[in-house]
Amino acid sequence: MDIKEYVIEKASLAKTAARKMAILNTDTKNNALLAMADALISNMDTIIEANGVDMSFGKEKGLSDSLLDRLMLDKKRIEAMAQGLRDVASLDDPIGEALRMWKRPNNLKIAQVRVPLGVIGIIYEARPNVTVDAAALCIKSGNAVILRGGSEAINSNKTVARIISEAGEKAGLPQGAVSLIENTDRDAVNVMLKLNKYIDVIIPRGGAGLINTVVQNSTVPVIETGVGNCHLYVDDSADLARAIDITVNAKTQRPAVCNTIETLLVHKDVAEKFLPEVAKVLGSLGVELRGCQVTQSIITCKAATEEDYETEFLDLILAVKVVDSLDDAIEHIYRYSSKHSESILTNNYANSQRFLNEVDAAAVYVNASTRFTDGSEFGFGAEIGISTQKLHARGPMGLKELTSSKYIIYGEGQVR
Amino acid sequence: MDIKEYVIEKASLAKTAARKMAILNTDTKNNALLAMADALISNMDTIIEANGVDMSFGKEKGLSDSLLDRLMLDKKRIEAMAQGLRDVASLDDPIGEALRMWKRPNNLKIAQVRVPLGVIGIIYEARPNVTVDAAALCIKSGNAVILRGGSEAINSNKTVARIISEAGEKAGLPQGAVSLIENTDRDAVNVMLKLNKYIDVIIPRGGAGLINTVVQNSTVPVIETGVGNCHLYVDDSADLARAIDITVNAKTQRPAVCNTIETLLVHKDVAEKFLPEVAKVLGSLGVELRGCQVTQSIITCKAATEEDYETEFLDLILAVKVVDSLDDAIEHIYRYSSKHSESILTNNYANSQRFLNEVDAAAVYVNASTRFTDGSEFGFGAEIGISTQKLHARGPMGLKELTSSKYIIYGEGQVR
């Protein structure tokens, strides 16, 4: 069987499964999720063994320490994956919820009700936990899911996917509800991206390269996730002590994630006071600063290039720019932002309102760290990614964002 | 300037305009819509003259009568376009509406508020009224719009777009908020479909060929509209007198539109009684029936082919199939439906529930004509099309479906 036939066979099974998933009752879905959790725990040794093969290959191939860390599965991480399944089981089922219902003058009763999307394709990179997290959210929201992980994690993914899909099917999920494309050739992805007849949406999870490839080549609708070139703007009226805490948190609490800031914008009237103080704390935490000319006249740091302002460092590097006004800050953000998360620190009411209104991003903050742009922090219970596009879903995507709706209309013989 | 430069210049202006549109107050938008309406009325002769050029070309080119009718603008139709603008002005502004607002345990206050999509590209065919209708809805929902109509209507579209964009700008819309791509080469469309940097969403309005081209080639997110292969299923418990009325309405009230039925499914236990009666009425209205073998054993009609069941006739033709059960009807619909509008006529409660749950379409009816799938009939006031995809919007799309959302977060120094 060639790659195309192989992927279509999986997708066709998923499409058949999706019909059954859409009308599966909540208890069955929850029981399947709990059974999958139990199966992960009882097969822990098998998973760790398979992961060991990936880790050995990874070391041979010379993967970076941070990539190897993402790849690694141990007892604690497998327990966390199992807990993730249990957490999703405990969330409310979004399917069947009526978003609105109303009666027309001709007495037609129209309800807009939540339904699954159908078949969701997830294309992801190194982390094998995505296999479980994504499957859990897709199942709970009544979808079938086709997973396609990266080659580095293929042994872990194959083992984990087999364990959870077997456990799920034994507990009542239709065959094919969770499937993994075991072929790690790029061609397999290219086939997926054209299967409009079988796949309803594709969600890429990974770096900018992966996301761009998917967006450029997919005829299936895509939800873009992740790239975060986020800014923190310290206005002239900001509480500067608080501003230091928030800058440090937004840059250093977890530097490699998308809601971390990459550029600090500082109003000129507070730059001379604020920059030396914040530079001291950031420096002690190992953050490298790259500043504009004005910044360099106040503190010692490397020069920021145009490219720095465009870059999602995902590292302990922070570009710094001194701006003349709120307008300048908003202009800089408009020019460079990936529209993920943006924050203003201010005590000026009018400025806070202008920033909230005029900055276009999935999440816009006043006086808080951008690190809160996250499904759990928003209270969604779980998240499949953070959408940076405007269509369908924007910001952290939980169960509801994995659904569509349909109108159901109760008539009594009405004609037009 | 080559085509690519030309389209990018328009798109770039639209992107700049979109930033201003997003924060324009409702009064300004409404005044602009009313000014556009007035301008259409006061320039009626100019419009009719330009339309006359298109009509002459169309006749020379041998366009069908129905295409010529769609193309034609007269006093009454221009007045209707103006009234459409006034109607949209009177609708509630969707922008700024908070979809939900909540407080987290750490006291962060999070609101999800409605914002515009940004720049909307509309690619459409013969009807020049789309130029006005689409512009009105995009403006009211705070978007900039790039219109690209078909070559048949180019003179009408140029004139109408110039009149409304001038009137709109004079009344306070930013320059470029409404623009028309005046180049009717296919290449202009191909450029638009790749402008992810400038255009946020593309909505094709037209036949299956146009929609397919857009879906297959666009890297910009697309909302698919329109193709309607709709079914009416007459269950064994249906009220047959009412079933005749609904069948006639759903097929003949306006045969060329997407929410008209193309196939009639009839339960075998009522086929012998129902088919002769409905065939008589449909025949008297000029409807050609194409039936399955069982149908042909009951009434005289042409044989239905596999292709007939797949076809959106958009004409006075109706495929007919006798089915053994509700399951068979649901299977037939699953196989052939374009997931637009589907209806069951029944007095059996369990069957009505199964049909509503198991049939996957934008609108699913019990005991009513599919002709109600329409923005006005749903009470949305206006409609830019009917989405047949599952992502972002499904079914009739009004103002709300032309919006996205963003999260705004009020903090007081929170860090994670």
mmCIF file of N, CA and C in Angstrom, chain A residues 72-173:
data_model
loop_
_atom_site.group_PDB
_atom_site.id
_atom_site.type_symbol
_atom_site.label_atom_id
_atom_site.label_comp_id
_atom_site.label_asym_id
_atom_site.label_seq_id
_atom_site.Cartn_x
_atom_site.Cartn_y
_atom_site.Cartn_z
ATOM 1 N N MET A 72 11.359 13.040 26.337
ATOM 2 C CA MET A 72 11.498 12.044 27.404
ATOM 3 C C MET A 72 10.182 11.768 28.150
ATOM 4 N N LEU A 73 9.904 10.491 28.360
ATOM 5 C CA LEU A 73 8.762 10.088 29.182
ATOM 6 C C LEU A 73 9.292 9.282 30.373
ATOM 7 N N ASP A 74 8.815 9.659 31.571
ATOM 8 C CA ASP A 74 9.150 8.860 32.752
ATOM 9 C C ASP A 74 7.848 8.623 33.519
ATOM 10 N N LYS A 75 7.973 7.980 34.647
ATOM 11 C CA LYS A 75 6.793 7.634 35.440
ATOM 12 C C LYS A 75 5.928 8.871 35.710
ATOM 13 N N LYS A 76 6.596 9.945 36.121
ATOM 14 C CA LYS A 76 5.868 11.152 36.495
ATOM 15 C C LYS A 76 5.106 11.729 35.288
ATOM 16 N N ARG A 77 5.768 11.748 34.151
ATOM 17 C CA ARG A 77 5.114 12.322 32.980
ATOM 18 C C ARG A 77 3.960 11.445 32.477
ATOM 19 N N ILE A 78 4.130 10.136 32.586
ATOM 20 C CA ILE A 78 3.036 9.247 32.161
ATOM 21 C C ILE A 78 1.853 9.383 33.125
ATOM 22 N N GLU A 79 2.162 9.527 34.405
ATOM 23 C CA GLU A 79 1.078 9.781 35.371
ATOM 24 C C GLU A 79 0.370 11.094 35.055
ATOM 25 N N ALA A 80 1.142 12.095 34.634
ATOM 26 C CA ALA A 80 0.517 13.385 34.281
ATOM 27 C C ALA A 80 -0.380 13.233 33.053
ATOM 28 N N MET A 81 0.066 12.421 32.084
ATOM 29 C CA MET A 81 -0.768 12.169 30.904
ATOM 30 C C MET A 81 -2.074 11.490 31.323
ATOM 31 N N ALA A 82 -1.970 10.511 32.205
ATOM 32 C CA ALA A 82 -3.173 9.811 32.678
ATOM 33 C C ALA A 82 -4.095 10.785 33.424
ATOM 34 N N GLN A 83 -3.488 11.642 34.247
ATOM 35 C CA GLN A 83 -4.297 12.620 34.981
ATOM 36 C C GLN A 83 -4.988 13.574 34.014
ATOM 37 N N GLY A 84 -4.284 13.932 32.942
ATOM 38 C CA GLY A 84 -4.882 14.793 31.916
ATOM 39 C C GLY A 84 -6.147 14.169 31.344
ATOM 40 N N LEU A 85 -6.110 12.872 31.077
ATOM 41 C CA LEU A 85 -7.298 12.164 30.578
ATOM 42 C C LEU A 85 -8.432 12.231 31.601
ATOM 43 N N ARG A 86 -8.076 12.027 32.864
ATOM 44 C CA ARG A 86 -9.119 12.064 33.910
ATOM 45 C C ARG A 86 -9.697 13.465 34.048
ATOM 46 N N ASP A 87 -8.820 14.468 33.924
ATOM 47 C CA ASP A 87 -9.305 15.856 34.013
ATOM 48 C C ASP A 87 -10.294 16.156 32.883
ATOM 49 N N VAL A 88 -9.971 15.702 31.690
ATOM 50 C CA VAL A 88 -10.872 15.957 30.558
ATOM 51 C C VAL A 88 -12.191 15.205 30.755
ATOM 52 N N ALA A 89 -12.106 13.997 31.322
ATOM 53 C CA ALA A 89 -13.346 13.259 31.600
ATOM 54 C C ALA A 89 -14.246 14.052 32.546
ATOM 55 N N SER A 90 -13.642 14.810 33.447
ATOM 56 C CA SER A 90 -14.449 15.536 34.451
ATOM 57 C C SER A 90 -15.027 16.847 33.915
ATOM 58 N N LEU A 91 -14.602 17.277 32.736
ATOM 59 C CA LEU A 91 -15.146 18.523 32.167
ATOM 60 C C LEU A 91 -16.548 18.292 31.605
ATOM 61 N N ASP A 92 -17.326 19.377 31.524
ATOM 62 C CA ASP A 92 -18.659 19.267 30.932
ATOM 63 C C ASP A 92 -18.562 18.887 29.450
ATOM 64 N N ASP A 93 -19.496 18.064 29.019
ATOM 65 C CA ASP A 93 -19.560 17.701 27.599
ATOM 66 C C ASP A 93 -20.137 18.893 26.822
ATOM 67 N N PRO A 94 -19.392 19.429 25.850
ATOM 68 C CA PRO A 94 -19.921 20.592 25.121
ATOM 69 C C PRO A 94 -21.015 20.238 24.113
ATOM 70 N N ILE A 95 -21.083 18.962 23.727
ATOM 71 C CA ILE A 95 -21.987 18.584 22.626
ATOM 72 C C ILE A 95 -23.452 18.592 23.072
ATOM 73 N N GLY A 96 -24.303 19.162 22.233
ATOM 74 C CA GLY A 96 -25.729 19.205 22.522
ATOM 75 C C GLY A 96 -26.161 20.488 23.207
ATOM 76 N N GLU A 97 -25.207 21.243 23.703
ATOM 77 C CA GLU A 97 -25.550 22.529 24.331
ATOM 78 C C GLU A 97 -26.265 23.414 23.304
ATOM 79 N N ALA A 98 -27.369 24.023 23.698
ATOM 80 C CA ALA A 98 -28.032 24.977 22.807
ATOM 81 C C ALA A 98 -27.408 26.343 23.032
ATOM 82 N N LEU A 99 -26.822 26.907 21.991
ATOM 83 C CA LEU A 99 -26.207 28.231 22.112
ATOM 84 C C LEU A 99 -27.282 29.303 22.202
ATOM 85 N N ARG A 100 -28.383 29.063 21.512
ATOM 86 C CA ARG A 100 -29.527 29.966 21.576
ATOM 87 C C ARG A 100 -30.716 29.229 20.986
ATOM 88 N N MET A 101 -31.881 29.634 21.369
ATOM 89 C CA MET A 101 -33.097 29.058 20.788
ATOM 90 C C MET A 101 -34.128 30.159 20.774
ATOM 91 N N TRP A 102 -34.835 30.270 19.675
ATOM 92 C CA TRP A 102 -35.816 31.334 19.572
ATOM 93 C C TRP A 102 -36.975 30.901 18.689
ATOM 94 N N LYS A 103 -38.058 31.696 18.741
ATOM 95 C CA LYS A 103 -39.247 31.366 17.966
ATOM 96 C C LYS A 103 -39.484 32.464 16.959
ATOM 97 N N ARG A 104 -39.757 32.084 15.732
ATOM 98 C CA ARG A 104 -40.019 33.079 14.693
ATOM 99 C C ARG A 104 -41.503 33.437 14.667
ATOM 100 N N PRO A 105 -41.835 34.562 14.037
ATOM 101 C CA PRO A 105 -43.254 34.951 13.968
ATOM 102 C C PRO A 105 -44.158 33.871 13.379
ATOM 103 N N ASN A 106 -43.622 33.043 12.488
ATOM 104 C CA ASN A 106 -44.430 31.960 11.907
ATOM 105 C C ASN A 106 -44.436 30.709 12.787
ATOM 106 N N ASN A 107 -43.928 30.863 14.002
ATOM 107 C CA ASN A 107 -43.929 29.787 14.997
ATOM 108 C C ASN A 107 -42.861 28.708 14.769
ATOM 109 N N LEU A 108 -41.981 28.871 13.797
ATOM 110 C CA LEU A 108 -40.839 27.952 13.689
ATOM 111 C C LEU A 108 -39.989 28.146 14.934
ATOM 112 N N LYS A 109 -39.582 27.038 15.552
ATOM 113 C CA LYS A 109 -38.671 27.126 16.699
ATOM 114 C C LYS A 109 -37.279 26.720 16.219
ATOM 115 N N ILE A 110 -36.340 27.638 16.330
ATOM 116 C CA ILE A 110 -34.982 27.417 15.817
ATOM 117 C C ILE A 110 -34.001 27.360 16.977
ATOM 118 N N ALA A 111 -33.224 26.299 17.050
ATOM 119 C CA ALA A 111 -32.175 26.203 18.066
ATOM 120 C C ALA A 111 -30.835 26.039 17.376
ATOM 121 N N GLN A 112 -29.827 26.745 17.886
ATOM 122 C CA GLN A 112 -28.470 26.524 17.398
ATOM 123 C C GLN A 112 -27.777 25.645 18.435
ATOM 124 N N VAL A 113 -27.435 24.433 18.044
ATOM 125 C CA VAL A 113 -26.864 23.497 19.013
ATOM 126 C C VAL A 113 -25.439 23.125 18.622
ATOM 127 N N ARG A 114 -24.655 22.846 19.642
ATOM 128 C CA ARG A 114 -23.256 22.501 19.436
ATOM 129 C C ARG A 114 -23.107 21.070 18.936
ATOM 130 N N VAL A 115 -22.355 20.887 17.875
ATOM 131 C CA VAL A 115 -22.060 19.553 17.340
ATOM 132 C C VAL A 115 -20.552 19.442 17.148
ATOM 133 N N PRO A 116 -20.046 18.213 17.032
ATOM 134 C CA PRO A 116 -18.602 18.071 16.807
ATOM 135 C C PRO A 116 -18.202 18.612 15.438
ATOM 136 N N LEU A 117 -16.923 18.855 15.268
ATOM 137 C CA LEU A 117 -16.407 19.247 13.957
ATOM 138 C C LEU A 117 -16.389 18.053 13.008
ATOM 139 N N GLY A 118 -16.114 16.864 13.525
ATOM 140 C CA GLY A 118 -16.069 15.667 12.685
ATOM 141 C C GLY A 118 -14.746 14.949 12.841
ATOM 142 N N VAL A 119 -13.873 15.106 11.847
ATOM 143 C CA VAL A 119 -12.541 14.500 11.923
ATOM 144 C C VAL A 119 -11.508 15.621 12.053
ATOM 145 N N ILE A 120 -10.713 15.543 13.108
ATOM 146 C CA ILE A 120 -9.686 16.552 13.350
ATOM 147 C C ILE A 120 -8.316 15.923 13.114
ATOM 148 N N GLY A 121 -7.513 16.566 12.288
ATOM 149 C CA GLY A 121 -6.133 16.123 12.082
ATOM 150 C C GLY A 121 -5.194 16.981 12.914
ATOM 151 N N ILE A 122 -4.358 16.339 13.718
ATOM 152 C CA ILE A 122 -3.381 17.086 14.525
ATOM 153 C C ILE A 122 -1.993 16.728 13.997
ATOM 154 N N ILE A 123 -1.244 17.736 13.608
ATOM 155 C CA ILE A 123 0.116 17.508 13.118
ATOM 156 C C ILE A 123 1.065 18.176 14.098
ATOM 157 N N TYR A 124 1.928 17.369 14.729
ATOM 158 C CA TYR A 124 2.730 17.918 15.821
ATOM 159 C C TYR A 124 4.158 17.410 15.762
ATOM 160 N N GLU A 125 4.982 17.957 16.660
ATOM 161 C CA GLU A 125 6.403 17.643 16.599
ATOM 162 C C GLU A 125 6.824 16.736 17.751
ATOM 163 N N ALA A 126 7.802 17.148 18.526
ATOM 164 C CA ALA A 126 8.491 16.176 19.375
ATOM 165 C C ALA A 126 7.738 15.603 20.585
ATOM 166 N N ARG A 127 6.854 16.364 21.210
ATOM 167 C CA ARG A 127 6.307 15.922 22.490
ATOM 168 C C ARG A 127 5.310 14.774 22.378
ATOM 169 N N PRO A 128 5.612 13.603 22.914
ATOM 170 C CA PRO A 128 4.657 12.496 22.812
ATOM 171 C C PRO A 128 3.400 12.689 23.664
ATOM 172 N N ASN A 129 3.450 13.584 24.646
ATOM 173 C CA ASN A 129 2.244 13.793 25.458
ATOM 174 C C ASN A 129 1.107 14.400 24.643
ATOM 175 N N VAL A 130 1.454 15.072 23.521
ATOM 176 C CA VAL A 130 0.401 15.633 22.669
ATOM 177 C C VAL A 130 -0.510 14.525 22.149
ATOM 178 N N THR A 131 0.049 13.353 21.913
ATOM 179 C CA THR A 131 -0.737 12.212 21.441
ATOM 180 C C THR A 131 -1.933 11.972 22.366
ATOM 181 N N VAL A 132 -1.678 12.037 23.655
ATOM 182 C CA VAL A 132 -2.728 11.773 24.639
ATOM 183 C C VAL A 132 -3.619 13.003 24.844
ATOM 184 N N ASP A 133 -3.007 14.165 25.037
ATOM 185 C CA ASP A 133 -3.789 15.384 25.301
ATOM 186 C C ASP A 133 -4.762 15.675 24.160
ATOM 187 N N ALA A 134 -4.248 15.599 22.939
ATOM 188 C CA ALA A 134 -5.087 15.925 21.783
ATOM 189 C C ALA A 134 -6.202 14.896 21.624
ATOM 190 N N ALA A 135 -5.864 13.637 21.806
ATOM 191 C CA ALA A 135 -6.889 12.595 21.685
ATOM 192 C C ALA A 135 -7.995 12.813 22.710
ATOM 193 N N ALA A 136 -7.598 13.148 23.942
ATOM 194 C CA ALA A 136 -8.587 13.333 25.009
ATOM 195 C C ALA A 136 -9.580 14.436 24.659
ATOM 196 N N LEU A 137 -9.063 15.576 24.221
ATOM 197 C CA LEU A 137 -9.947 16.709 23.917
ATOM 198 C C LEU A 137 -10.827 16.419 22.706
ATOM 199 N N CYS A 138 -10.261 15.773 21.701
ATOM 200 C CA CYS A 138 -11.057 15.463 20.503
ATOM 201 C C CYS A 138 -12.179 14.481 20.834
ATOM 202 N N ILE A 139 -11.871 13.479 21.652
ATOM 203 C CA ILE A 139 -12.894 12.492 22.009
ATOM 204 C C ILE A 139 -13.997 13.129 22.840
ATOM 205 N N LYS A 140 -13.608 13.888 23.853
ATOM 206 C CA LYS A 140 -14.625 14.489 24.718
ATOM 207 C C LYS A 140 -15.549 15.406 23.924
ATOM 208 N N SER A 141 -15.007 16.058 22.902
ATOM 209 C CA SER A 141 -15.833 16.950 22.081
ATOM 210 C C SER A 141 -16.501 16.200 20.912
ATOM 211 N N GLY A 142 -16.499 14.860 20.961
ATOM 212 C CA GLY A 142 -17.267 14.072 19.995
ATOM 213 C C GLY A 142 -16.653 13.937 18.618
ATOM 214 N N ASN A 143 -15.366 14.222 18.519
ATOM 215 C CA ASN A 143 -14.698 14.127 17.226
ATOM 216 C C ASN A 143 -13.893 12.837 17.111
ATOM 217 N N ALA A 144 -13.573 12.458 15.876
ATOM 218 C CA ALA A 144 -12.530 11.463 15.644
ATOM 219 C C ALA A 144 -11.249 12.232 15.383
ATOM 220 N N VAL A 145 -10.112 11.623 15.714
ATOM 221 C CA VAL A 145 -8.852 12.342 15.569
ATOM 222 C C VAL A 145 -7.822 11.497 14.836
ATOM 223 N N ILE A 146 -7.124 12.153 13.913
ATOM 224 C CA ILE A 146 -5.989 11.518 13.228
ATOM 225 C C ILE A 146 -4.739 12.254 13.680
ATOM 226 N N LEU A 147 -3.845 11.517 14.341
ATOM 227 C CA LEU A 147 -2.638 12.120 14.901
ATOM 228 C C LEU A 147 -1.461 11.854 13.984
ATOM 229 N N ARG A 148 -0.630 12.851 13.818
ATOM 230 C CA ARG A 148 0.565 12.652 13.025
ATOM 231 C C ARG A 148 1.716 13.382 13.733
ATOM 232 N N GLY A 149 2.465 12.584 14.522
ATOM 233 C CA GLY A 149 3.578 13.142 15.285
ATOM 234 C C GLY A 149 4.875 13.125 14.509
ATOM 235 N N GLY A 150 5.905 13.683 15.112
ATOM 236 C CA GLY A 150 7.196 13.771 14.442
ATOM 237 C C GLY A 150 7.971 12.457 14.502
ATOM 238 N N SER A 151 8.978 12.355 13.643
ATOM 239 C CA SER A 151 9.741 11.107 13.563
ATOM 240 C C SER A 151 10.527 10.833 14.849
ATOM 241 N N GLU A 152 10.953 11.904 15.555
ATOM 242 C CA GLU A 152 11.757 11.693 16.762
ATOM 243 C C GLU A 152 11.006 10.875 17.801
ATOM 244 N N ALA A 153 9.670 11.018 17.838
ATOM 245 C CA ALA A 153 8.891 10.373 18.896
ATOM 246 C C ALA A 153 8.085 9.186 18.385
ATOM 247 N N ILE A 154 8.439 8.684 17.207
ATOM 248 C CA ILE A 154 7.546 7.708 16.562
ATOM 249 C C ILE A 154 7.324 6.444 17.387
ATOM 250 N N ASN A 155 8.367 5.935 18.048
ATOM 251 C CA ASN A 155 8.161 4.718 18.841
ATOM 252 C C ASN A 155 7.272 4.978 20.051
ATOM 253 N N SER A 156 7.517 6.106 20.716
ATOM 254 C CA SER A 156 6.662 6.473 21.853
ATOM 255 C C SER A 156 5.217 6.669 21.372
ATOM 256 N N ASN A 157 5.054 7.414 20.282
ATOM 257 C CA ASN A 157 3.707 7.708 19.792
ATOM 258 C C ASN A 157 2.959 6.441 19.382
ATOM 259 N N LYS A 158 3.659 5.537 18.682
ATOM 260 C CA LYS A 158 3.011 4.293 18.258
ATOM 261 C C LYS A 158 2.508 3.507 19.466
ATOM 262 N N THR A 159 3.368 3.412 20.476
ATOM 263 C CA THR A 159 2.994 2.636 21.661
ATOM 264 C C THR A 159 1.835 3.292 22.416
ATOM 265 N N VAL A 160 1.972 4.604 22.639
ATOM 266 C CA VAL A 160 0.926 5.320 23.375
ATOM 267 C C VAL A 160 -0.396 5.291 22.614
ATOM 268 N N ALA A 161 -0.330 5.531 21.295
ATOM 269 C CA ALA A 161 -1.566 5.554 20.505
ATOM 270 C C ALA A 161 -2.237 4.182 20.501
ATOM 271 N N ARG A 162 -1.428 3.123 20.393
ATOM 272 C CA ARG A 162 -2.005 1.778 20.402
ATOM 273 C C ARG A 162 -2.697 1.515 21.736
ATOM 274 N N ILE A 163 -2.026 1.874 22.823
ATOM 275 C CA ILE A 163 -2.583 1.611 24.155
ATOM 276 C C ILE A 163 -3.893 2.367 24.370
ATOM 277 N N ILE A 164 -3.907 3.651 24.035
ATOM 278 C CA ILE A 164 -5.137 4.410 24.311
ATOM 279 C C ILE A 164 -6.246 4.062 23.329
ATOM 280 N N SER A 165 -5.900 3.761 22.085
ATOM 281 C CA SER A 165 -7.005 3.469 21.168
ATOM 282 C C SER A 165 -7.605 2.102 21.478
ATOM 283 N N GLU A 166 -6.764 1.142 21.852
ATOM 284 C CA GLU A 166 -7.316 -0.159 22.247
ATOM 285 C C GLU A 166 -8.196 -0.040 23.488
ATOM 286 N N ALA A 167 -7.697 0.685 24.478
ATOM 287 C CA ALA A 167 -8.483 0.847 25.717
ATOM 288 C C ALA A 167 -9.777 1.590 25.439
ATOM 289 N N GLY A 168 -9.692 2.603 24.593
ATOM 290 C CA GLY A 168 -10.883 3.383 24.257
ATOM 291 C C GLY A 168 -11.922 2.541 23.535
ATOM 292 N N GLU A 169 -11.466 1.759 22.565
ATOM 293 C CA GLU A 169 -12.420 0.933 21.811
ATOM 294 C C GLU A 169 -13.064 -0.127 22.701
ATOM 295 N N LYS A 170 -12.261 -0.690 23.605
ATOM 296 C CA LYS A 170 -12.816 -1.685 24.515
ATOM 297 C C LYS A 170 -13.903 -1.054 25.390
ATOM 298 N N ALA A 171 -13.751 0.246 25.670
ATOM 299 C CA ALA A 171 -14.719 0.944 26.531
ATOM 300 C C ALA A 171 -15.842 1.598 25.741
ATOM 301 N N GLY A 172 -15.921 1.309 24.432
ATOM 302 C CA GLY A 172 -17.098 1.770 23.695
ATOM 303 C C GLY A 172 -16.864 2.791 22.607
ATOM 304 N N LEU A 173 -15.634 3.231 22.404
ATOM 305 C CA LEU A 173 -15.403 4.147 21.280
ATOM 306 C C LEU A 173 -15.448 3.363 19.976
#
